[in-house]
mmCIF file of C-alpha atoms in Angstrom:
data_model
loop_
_atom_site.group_PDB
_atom_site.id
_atom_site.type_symbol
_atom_site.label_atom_id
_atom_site.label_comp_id
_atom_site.label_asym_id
_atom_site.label_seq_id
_atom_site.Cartn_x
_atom_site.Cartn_y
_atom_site.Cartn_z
ATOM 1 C CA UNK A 1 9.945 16.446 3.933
ATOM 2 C CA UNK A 2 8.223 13.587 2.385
ATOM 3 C CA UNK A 3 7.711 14.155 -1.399
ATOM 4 C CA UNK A 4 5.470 11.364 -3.789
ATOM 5 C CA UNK A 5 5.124 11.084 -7.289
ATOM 6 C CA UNK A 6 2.024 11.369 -8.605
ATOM 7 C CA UNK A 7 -1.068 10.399 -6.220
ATOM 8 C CA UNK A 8 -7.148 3.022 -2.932
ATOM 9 C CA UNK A 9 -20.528 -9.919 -3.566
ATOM 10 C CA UNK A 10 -22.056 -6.963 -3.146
ATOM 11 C CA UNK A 11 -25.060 -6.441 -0.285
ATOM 12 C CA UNK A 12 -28.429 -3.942 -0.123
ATOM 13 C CA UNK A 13 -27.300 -0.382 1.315
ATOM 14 C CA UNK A 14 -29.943 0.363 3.676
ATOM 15 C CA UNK A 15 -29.156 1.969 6.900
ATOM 16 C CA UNK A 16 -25.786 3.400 7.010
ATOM 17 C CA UNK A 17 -23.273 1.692 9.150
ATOM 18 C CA UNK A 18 -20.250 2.753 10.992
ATOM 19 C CA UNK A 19 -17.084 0.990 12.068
ATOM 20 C CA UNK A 20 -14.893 1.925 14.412
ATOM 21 C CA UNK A 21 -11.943 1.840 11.961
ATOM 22 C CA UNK A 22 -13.237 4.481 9.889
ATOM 23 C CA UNK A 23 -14.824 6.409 12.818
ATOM 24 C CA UNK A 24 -18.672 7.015 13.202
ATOM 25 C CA UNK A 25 -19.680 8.119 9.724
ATOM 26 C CA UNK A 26 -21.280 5.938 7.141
ATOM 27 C CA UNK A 27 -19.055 3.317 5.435
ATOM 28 C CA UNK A 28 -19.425 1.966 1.774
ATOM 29 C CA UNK A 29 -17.832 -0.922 0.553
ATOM 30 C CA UNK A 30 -15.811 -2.081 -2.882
ATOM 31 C CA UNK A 31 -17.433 -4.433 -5.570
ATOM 32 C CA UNK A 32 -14.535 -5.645 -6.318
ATOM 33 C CA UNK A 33 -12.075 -5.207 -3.160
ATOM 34 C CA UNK A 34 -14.671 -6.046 -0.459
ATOM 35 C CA UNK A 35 -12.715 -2.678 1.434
ATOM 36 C CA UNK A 36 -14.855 -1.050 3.415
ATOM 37 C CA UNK A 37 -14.292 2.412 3.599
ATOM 38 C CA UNK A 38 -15.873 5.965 4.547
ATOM 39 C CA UNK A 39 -17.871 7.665 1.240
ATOM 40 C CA UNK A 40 -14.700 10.043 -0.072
ATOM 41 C CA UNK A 41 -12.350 6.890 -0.360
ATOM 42 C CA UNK A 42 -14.819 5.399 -3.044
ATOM 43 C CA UNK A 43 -16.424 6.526 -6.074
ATOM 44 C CA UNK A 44 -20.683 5.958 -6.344
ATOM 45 C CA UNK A 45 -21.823 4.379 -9.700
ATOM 46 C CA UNK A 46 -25.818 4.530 -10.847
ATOM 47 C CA UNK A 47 -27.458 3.181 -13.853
ATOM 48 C CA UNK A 48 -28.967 5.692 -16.300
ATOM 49 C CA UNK A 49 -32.625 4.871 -17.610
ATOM 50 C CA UNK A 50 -30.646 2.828 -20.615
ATOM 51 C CA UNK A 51 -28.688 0.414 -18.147
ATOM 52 C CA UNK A 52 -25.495 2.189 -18.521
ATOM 53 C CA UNK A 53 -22.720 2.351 -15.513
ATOM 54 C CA UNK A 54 -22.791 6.182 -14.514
ATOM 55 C CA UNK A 55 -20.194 7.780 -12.106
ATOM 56 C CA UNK A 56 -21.463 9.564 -9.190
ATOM 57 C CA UNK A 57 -18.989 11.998 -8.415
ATOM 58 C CA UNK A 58 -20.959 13.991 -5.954
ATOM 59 C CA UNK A 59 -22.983 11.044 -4.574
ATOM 60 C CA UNK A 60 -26.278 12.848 -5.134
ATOM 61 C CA UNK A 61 -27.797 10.811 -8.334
ATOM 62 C CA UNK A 62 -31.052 8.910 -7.519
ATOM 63 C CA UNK A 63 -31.212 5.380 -7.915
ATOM 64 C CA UNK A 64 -29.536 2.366 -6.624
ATOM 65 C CA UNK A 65 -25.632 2.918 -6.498
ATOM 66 C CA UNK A 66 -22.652 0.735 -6.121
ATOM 67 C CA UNK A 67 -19.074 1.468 -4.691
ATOM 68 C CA UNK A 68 -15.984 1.070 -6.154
ATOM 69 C CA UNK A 69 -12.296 1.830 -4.221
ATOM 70 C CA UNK A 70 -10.929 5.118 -5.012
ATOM 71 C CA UNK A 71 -8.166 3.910 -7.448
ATOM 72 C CA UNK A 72 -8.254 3.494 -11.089
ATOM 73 C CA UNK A 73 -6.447 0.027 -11.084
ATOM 74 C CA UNK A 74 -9.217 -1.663 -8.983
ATOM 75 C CA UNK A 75 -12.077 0.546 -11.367
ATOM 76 C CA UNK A 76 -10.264 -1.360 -13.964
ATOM 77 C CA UNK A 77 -10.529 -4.120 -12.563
ATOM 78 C CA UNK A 78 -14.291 -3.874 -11.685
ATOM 79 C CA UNK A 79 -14.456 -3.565 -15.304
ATOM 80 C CA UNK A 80 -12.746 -6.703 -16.759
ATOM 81 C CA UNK A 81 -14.493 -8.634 -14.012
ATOM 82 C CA UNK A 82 -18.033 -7.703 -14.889
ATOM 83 C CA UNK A 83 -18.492 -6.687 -11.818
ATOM 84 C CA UNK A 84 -21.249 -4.283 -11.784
ATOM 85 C CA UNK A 85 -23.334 -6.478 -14.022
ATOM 86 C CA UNK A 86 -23.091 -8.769 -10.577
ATOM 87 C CA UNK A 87 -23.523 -5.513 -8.429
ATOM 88 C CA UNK A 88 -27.055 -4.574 -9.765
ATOM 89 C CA UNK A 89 -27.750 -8.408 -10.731
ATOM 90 C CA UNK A 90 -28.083 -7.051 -14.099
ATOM 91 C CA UNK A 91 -26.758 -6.707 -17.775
ATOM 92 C CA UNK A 92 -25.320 -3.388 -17.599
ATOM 93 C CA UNK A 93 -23.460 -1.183 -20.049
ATOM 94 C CA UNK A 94 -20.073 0.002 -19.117
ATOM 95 C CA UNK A 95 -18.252 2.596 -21.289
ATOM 96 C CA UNK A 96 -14.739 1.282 -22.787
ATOM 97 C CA UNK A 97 -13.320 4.654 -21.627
ATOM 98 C CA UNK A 98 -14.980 4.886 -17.940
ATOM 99 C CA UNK A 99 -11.663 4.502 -16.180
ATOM 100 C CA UNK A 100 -10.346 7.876 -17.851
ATOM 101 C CA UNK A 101 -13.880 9.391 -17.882
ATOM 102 C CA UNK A 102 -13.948 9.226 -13.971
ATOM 103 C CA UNK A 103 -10.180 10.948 -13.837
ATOM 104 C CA UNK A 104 -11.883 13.634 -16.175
ATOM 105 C CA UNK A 105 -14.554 14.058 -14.128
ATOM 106 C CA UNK A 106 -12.314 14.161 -10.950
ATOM 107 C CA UNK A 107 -10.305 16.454 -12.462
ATOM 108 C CA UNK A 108 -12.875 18.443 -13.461
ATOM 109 C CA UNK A 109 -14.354 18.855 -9.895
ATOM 110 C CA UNK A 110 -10.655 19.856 -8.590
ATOM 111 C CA UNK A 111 -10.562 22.371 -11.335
ATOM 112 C CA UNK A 112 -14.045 24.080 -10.276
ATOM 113 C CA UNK A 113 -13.324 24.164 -6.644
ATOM 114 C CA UNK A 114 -10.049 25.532 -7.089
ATOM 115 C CA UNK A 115 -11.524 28.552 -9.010
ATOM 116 C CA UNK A 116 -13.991 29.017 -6.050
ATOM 117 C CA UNK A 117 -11.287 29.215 -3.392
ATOM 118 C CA UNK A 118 -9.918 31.390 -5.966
ATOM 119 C CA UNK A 119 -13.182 34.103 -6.120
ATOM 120 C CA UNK A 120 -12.855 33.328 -2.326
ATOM 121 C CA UNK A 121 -9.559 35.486 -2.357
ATOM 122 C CA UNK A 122 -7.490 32.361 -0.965
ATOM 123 C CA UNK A 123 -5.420 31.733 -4.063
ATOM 124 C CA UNK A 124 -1.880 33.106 -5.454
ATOM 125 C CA UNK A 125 -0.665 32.498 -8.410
ATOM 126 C CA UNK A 126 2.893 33.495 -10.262
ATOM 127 C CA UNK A 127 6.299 32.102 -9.590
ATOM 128 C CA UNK A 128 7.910 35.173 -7.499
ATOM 129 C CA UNK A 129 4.487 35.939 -5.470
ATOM 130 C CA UNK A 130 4.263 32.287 -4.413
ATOM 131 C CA UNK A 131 8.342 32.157 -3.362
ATOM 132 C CA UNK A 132 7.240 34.980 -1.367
ATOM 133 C CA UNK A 133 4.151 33.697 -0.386
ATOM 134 C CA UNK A 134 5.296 30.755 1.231
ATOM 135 C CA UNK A 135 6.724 32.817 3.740
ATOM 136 C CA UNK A 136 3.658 33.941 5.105
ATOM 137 C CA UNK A 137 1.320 31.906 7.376
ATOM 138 C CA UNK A 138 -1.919 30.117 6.654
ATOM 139 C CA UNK A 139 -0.385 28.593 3.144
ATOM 140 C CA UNK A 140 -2.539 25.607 2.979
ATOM 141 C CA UNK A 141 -0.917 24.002 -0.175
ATOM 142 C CA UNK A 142 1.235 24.752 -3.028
ATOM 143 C CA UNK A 143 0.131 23.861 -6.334
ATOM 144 C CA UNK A 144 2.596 23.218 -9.332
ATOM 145 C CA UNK A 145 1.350 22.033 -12.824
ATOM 146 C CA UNK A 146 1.981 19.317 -13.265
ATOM 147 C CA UNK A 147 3.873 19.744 -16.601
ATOM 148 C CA UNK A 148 5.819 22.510 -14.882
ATOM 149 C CA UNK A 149 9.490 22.999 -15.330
ATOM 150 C CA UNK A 150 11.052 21.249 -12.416
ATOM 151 C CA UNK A 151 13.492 24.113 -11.776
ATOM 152 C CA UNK A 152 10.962 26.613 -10.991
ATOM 153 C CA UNK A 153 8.704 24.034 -8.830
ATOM 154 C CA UNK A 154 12.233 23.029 -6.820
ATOM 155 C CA UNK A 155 13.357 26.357 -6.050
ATOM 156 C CA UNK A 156 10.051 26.729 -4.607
ATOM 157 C CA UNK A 157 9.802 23.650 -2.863
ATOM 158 C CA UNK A 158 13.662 23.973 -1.084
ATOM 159 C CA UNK A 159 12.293 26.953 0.467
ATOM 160 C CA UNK A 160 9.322 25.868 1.475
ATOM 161 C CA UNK A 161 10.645 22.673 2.760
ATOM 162 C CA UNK A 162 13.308 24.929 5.403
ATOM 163 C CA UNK A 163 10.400 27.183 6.528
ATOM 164 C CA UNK A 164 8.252 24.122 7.434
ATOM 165 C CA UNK A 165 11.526 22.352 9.062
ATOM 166 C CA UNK A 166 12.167 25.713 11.025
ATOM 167 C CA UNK A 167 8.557 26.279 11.844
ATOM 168 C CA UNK A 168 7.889 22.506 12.476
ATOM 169 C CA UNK A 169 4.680 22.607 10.970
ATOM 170 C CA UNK A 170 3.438 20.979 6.884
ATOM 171 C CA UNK A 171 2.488 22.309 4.019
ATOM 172 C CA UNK A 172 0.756 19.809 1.214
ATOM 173 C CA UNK A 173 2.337 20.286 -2.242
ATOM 174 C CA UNK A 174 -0.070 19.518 -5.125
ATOM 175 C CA UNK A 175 0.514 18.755 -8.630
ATOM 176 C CA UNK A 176 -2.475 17.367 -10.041
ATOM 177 C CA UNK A 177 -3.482 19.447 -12.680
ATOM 178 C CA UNK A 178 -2.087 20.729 -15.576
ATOM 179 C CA UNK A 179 -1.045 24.379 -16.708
ATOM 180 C CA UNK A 180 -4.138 24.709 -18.990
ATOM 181 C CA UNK A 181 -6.070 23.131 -16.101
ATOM 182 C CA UNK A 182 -4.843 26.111 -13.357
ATOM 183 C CA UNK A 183 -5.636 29.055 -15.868
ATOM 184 C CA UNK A 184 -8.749 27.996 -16.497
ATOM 185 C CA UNK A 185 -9.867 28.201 -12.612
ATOM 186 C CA UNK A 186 -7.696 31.071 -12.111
ATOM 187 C CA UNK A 187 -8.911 32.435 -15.200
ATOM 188 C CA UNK A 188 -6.083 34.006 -16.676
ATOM 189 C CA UNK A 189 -3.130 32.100 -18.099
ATOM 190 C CA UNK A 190 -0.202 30.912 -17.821
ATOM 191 C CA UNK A 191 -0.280 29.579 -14.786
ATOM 192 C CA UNK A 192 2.172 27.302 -13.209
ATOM 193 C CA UNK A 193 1.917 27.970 -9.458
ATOM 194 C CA UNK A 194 -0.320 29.004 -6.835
ATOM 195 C CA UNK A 195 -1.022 29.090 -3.426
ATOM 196 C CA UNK A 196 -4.000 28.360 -1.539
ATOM 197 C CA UNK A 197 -4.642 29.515 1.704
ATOM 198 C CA UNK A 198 -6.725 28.327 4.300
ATOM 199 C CA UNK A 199 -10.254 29.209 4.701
ATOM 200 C CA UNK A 200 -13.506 26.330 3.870
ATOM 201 C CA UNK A 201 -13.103 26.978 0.076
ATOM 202 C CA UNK A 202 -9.198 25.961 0.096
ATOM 203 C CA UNK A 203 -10.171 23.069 2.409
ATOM 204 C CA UNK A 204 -13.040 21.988 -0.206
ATOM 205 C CA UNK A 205 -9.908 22.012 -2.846
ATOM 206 C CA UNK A 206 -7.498 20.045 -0.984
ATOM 207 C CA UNK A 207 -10.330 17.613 -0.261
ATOM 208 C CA UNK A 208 -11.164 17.012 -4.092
ATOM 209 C CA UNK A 209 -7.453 17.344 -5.104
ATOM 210 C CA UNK A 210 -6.771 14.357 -2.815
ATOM 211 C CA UNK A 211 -9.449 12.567 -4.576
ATOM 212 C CA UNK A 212 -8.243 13.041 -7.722
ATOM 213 C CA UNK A 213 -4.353 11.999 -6.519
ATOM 214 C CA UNK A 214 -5.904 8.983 -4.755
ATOM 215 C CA UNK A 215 -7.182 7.496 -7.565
ATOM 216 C CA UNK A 216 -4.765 8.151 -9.522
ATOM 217 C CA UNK A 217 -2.232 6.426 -6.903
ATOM 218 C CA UNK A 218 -4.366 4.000 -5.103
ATOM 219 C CA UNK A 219 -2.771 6.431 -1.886
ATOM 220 C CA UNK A 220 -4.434 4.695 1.224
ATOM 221 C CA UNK A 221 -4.161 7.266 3.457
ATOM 222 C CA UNK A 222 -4.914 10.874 3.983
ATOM 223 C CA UNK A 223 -2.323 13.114 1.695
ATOM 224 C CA UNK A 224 -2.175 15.771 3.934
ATOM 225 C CA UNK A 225 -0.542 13.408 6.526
ATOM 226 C CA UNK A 226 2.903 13.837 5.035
ATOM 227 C CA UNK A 227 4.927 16.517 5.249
ATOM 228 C CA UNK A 228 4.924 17.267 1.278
ATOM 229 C CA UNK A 229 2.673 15.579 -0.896
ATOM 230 C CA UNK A 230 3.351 15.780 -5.023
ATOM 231 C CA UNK A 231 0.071 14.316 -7.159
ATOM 232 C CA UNK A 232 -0.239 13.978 -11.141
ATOM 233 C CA UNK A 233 -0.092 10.391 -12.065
ATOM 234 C CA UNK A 234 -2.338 10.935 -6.566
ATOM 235 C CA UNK A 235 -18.735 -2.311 -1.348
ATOM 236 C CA UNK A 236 -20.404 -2.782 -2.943
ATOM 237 C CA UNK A 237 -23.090 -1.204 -0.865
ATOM 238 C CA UNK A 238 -26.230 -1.249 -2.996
ATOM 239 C CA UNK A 239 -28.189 1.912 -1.834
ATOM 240 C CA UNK A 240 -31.719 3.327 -2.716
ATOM 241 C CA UNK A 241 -30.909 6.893 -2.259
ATOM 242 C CA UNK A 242 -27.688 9.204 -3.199
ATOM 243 C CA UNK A 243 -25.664 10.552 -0.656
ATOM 244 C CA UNK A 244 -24.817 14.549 -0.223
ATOM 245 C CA UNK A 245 -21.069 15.429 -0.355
#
């Protein structure tokens, strides 16, 4: 079982176009990268009413919007280059912290839809339920802290790794968010590890959780495509409307 540490000149966005690369869905690409990719693997930026660069998370802010690559290196980048001042064909105003206010904001978004999967009755939490749970089927992911002790997350993990090896099936394992950042979606603290199961609300979690891991990795593909998947450290289209999630 696979395990990571820690986990990618701009024109008018008018119709949305599809390649067959990325499938038939709309596809977006990087100011600074020239990628193209589908809407998830890049983050939307807009322009608040005082010319300063606004992340998007959600995609649904009016305005004209830019793309940037999922990965905080090449948002970096797009930030020492000036490139959204060449995006929008503007002076803008970019934020000296933006890079770390998008993983916030990521994070953020993994946190909330983790506590709905959790009011969804998909989530376990506690060491001894989730050694147990893994056991069981429709386990969707594990989730460690990631400033768990590795003993605990290992013990789980070994075990988890044989029953997937036996079953010949995967199971993601997830550790982008901190102990304080599990209770407060679970809503009770400590918590170290949980479960989710699968149902559209754990789905909906994975999905942002990979987010948040991609960018923090640069990962290029999907996460759930290896067998065991750890995350903590895991074009610019020019559009005239925001997209839906």
């Amino acid at each position: 079982m696979a395990r990571r540490r820690g986990h990618t000149a701009s024109r008018p966005e008018g119709p949305e176009t599809a390649d067959a690369g990325h499938g038939t869905g709309p596809v977006r690409t990087c100011i600074v990268s020239r990628a193209e990719g589908p809407p998830d693997r890049l983050i939307r930026f807009v322009l608040d009413p005082a010319g300063g660069v606004v992340p998007d998370i959600a995609r649904r802010l009016p305005g004209r919007g830019v793309w940037v690559t999922l990965d905080r290196v090449i948002l970096a980048e797009a930030v020492k280059r000036r490139a959204f001042n060449r995006a929008f064909r503007r002076e803008v105003t970019v934020a000296t912290d933006l890079v770390e206010r998008v993983d916030g904001l990521l994070a953020r978004r993994a946190t909330e839809a983790l506590s709905i999967a959790n009011k969804a009755g998909l989530v376990t939490t506690g060491f001894e339920s989730v050694h147990r749970g893994v056991e069981t089927e429709g386990v969707l992911c594990v989730l460690h802290a990631s400033d768990a002790a590795a003993d605990g997350s290992a013990k789980i993990d070994r075990k988890l790794r044989a029953i997937t090896r036996d079953r010949k099936t995967t199971v993601a394992i997830l550790t982008p968010l901190t102990i304080d950042q599990l209770s407060l979606a679970i809503g009770r603290s400590p918590v170290v590890h949980a479960l989710v199961g699968t149902g559209r609300a754990g789905e909906n979690f994975v999905r942002t959780a990979e987010r948040l891991i991609r960018y923090r990795s640069g990962a290029s593909q999907s996460l759930r495509e290896d067998d065991a998947v750890t995350g903590g450290d895991r074009e610019a289209a020019v559009e005239d409307a925001p997209h839906g999630e």
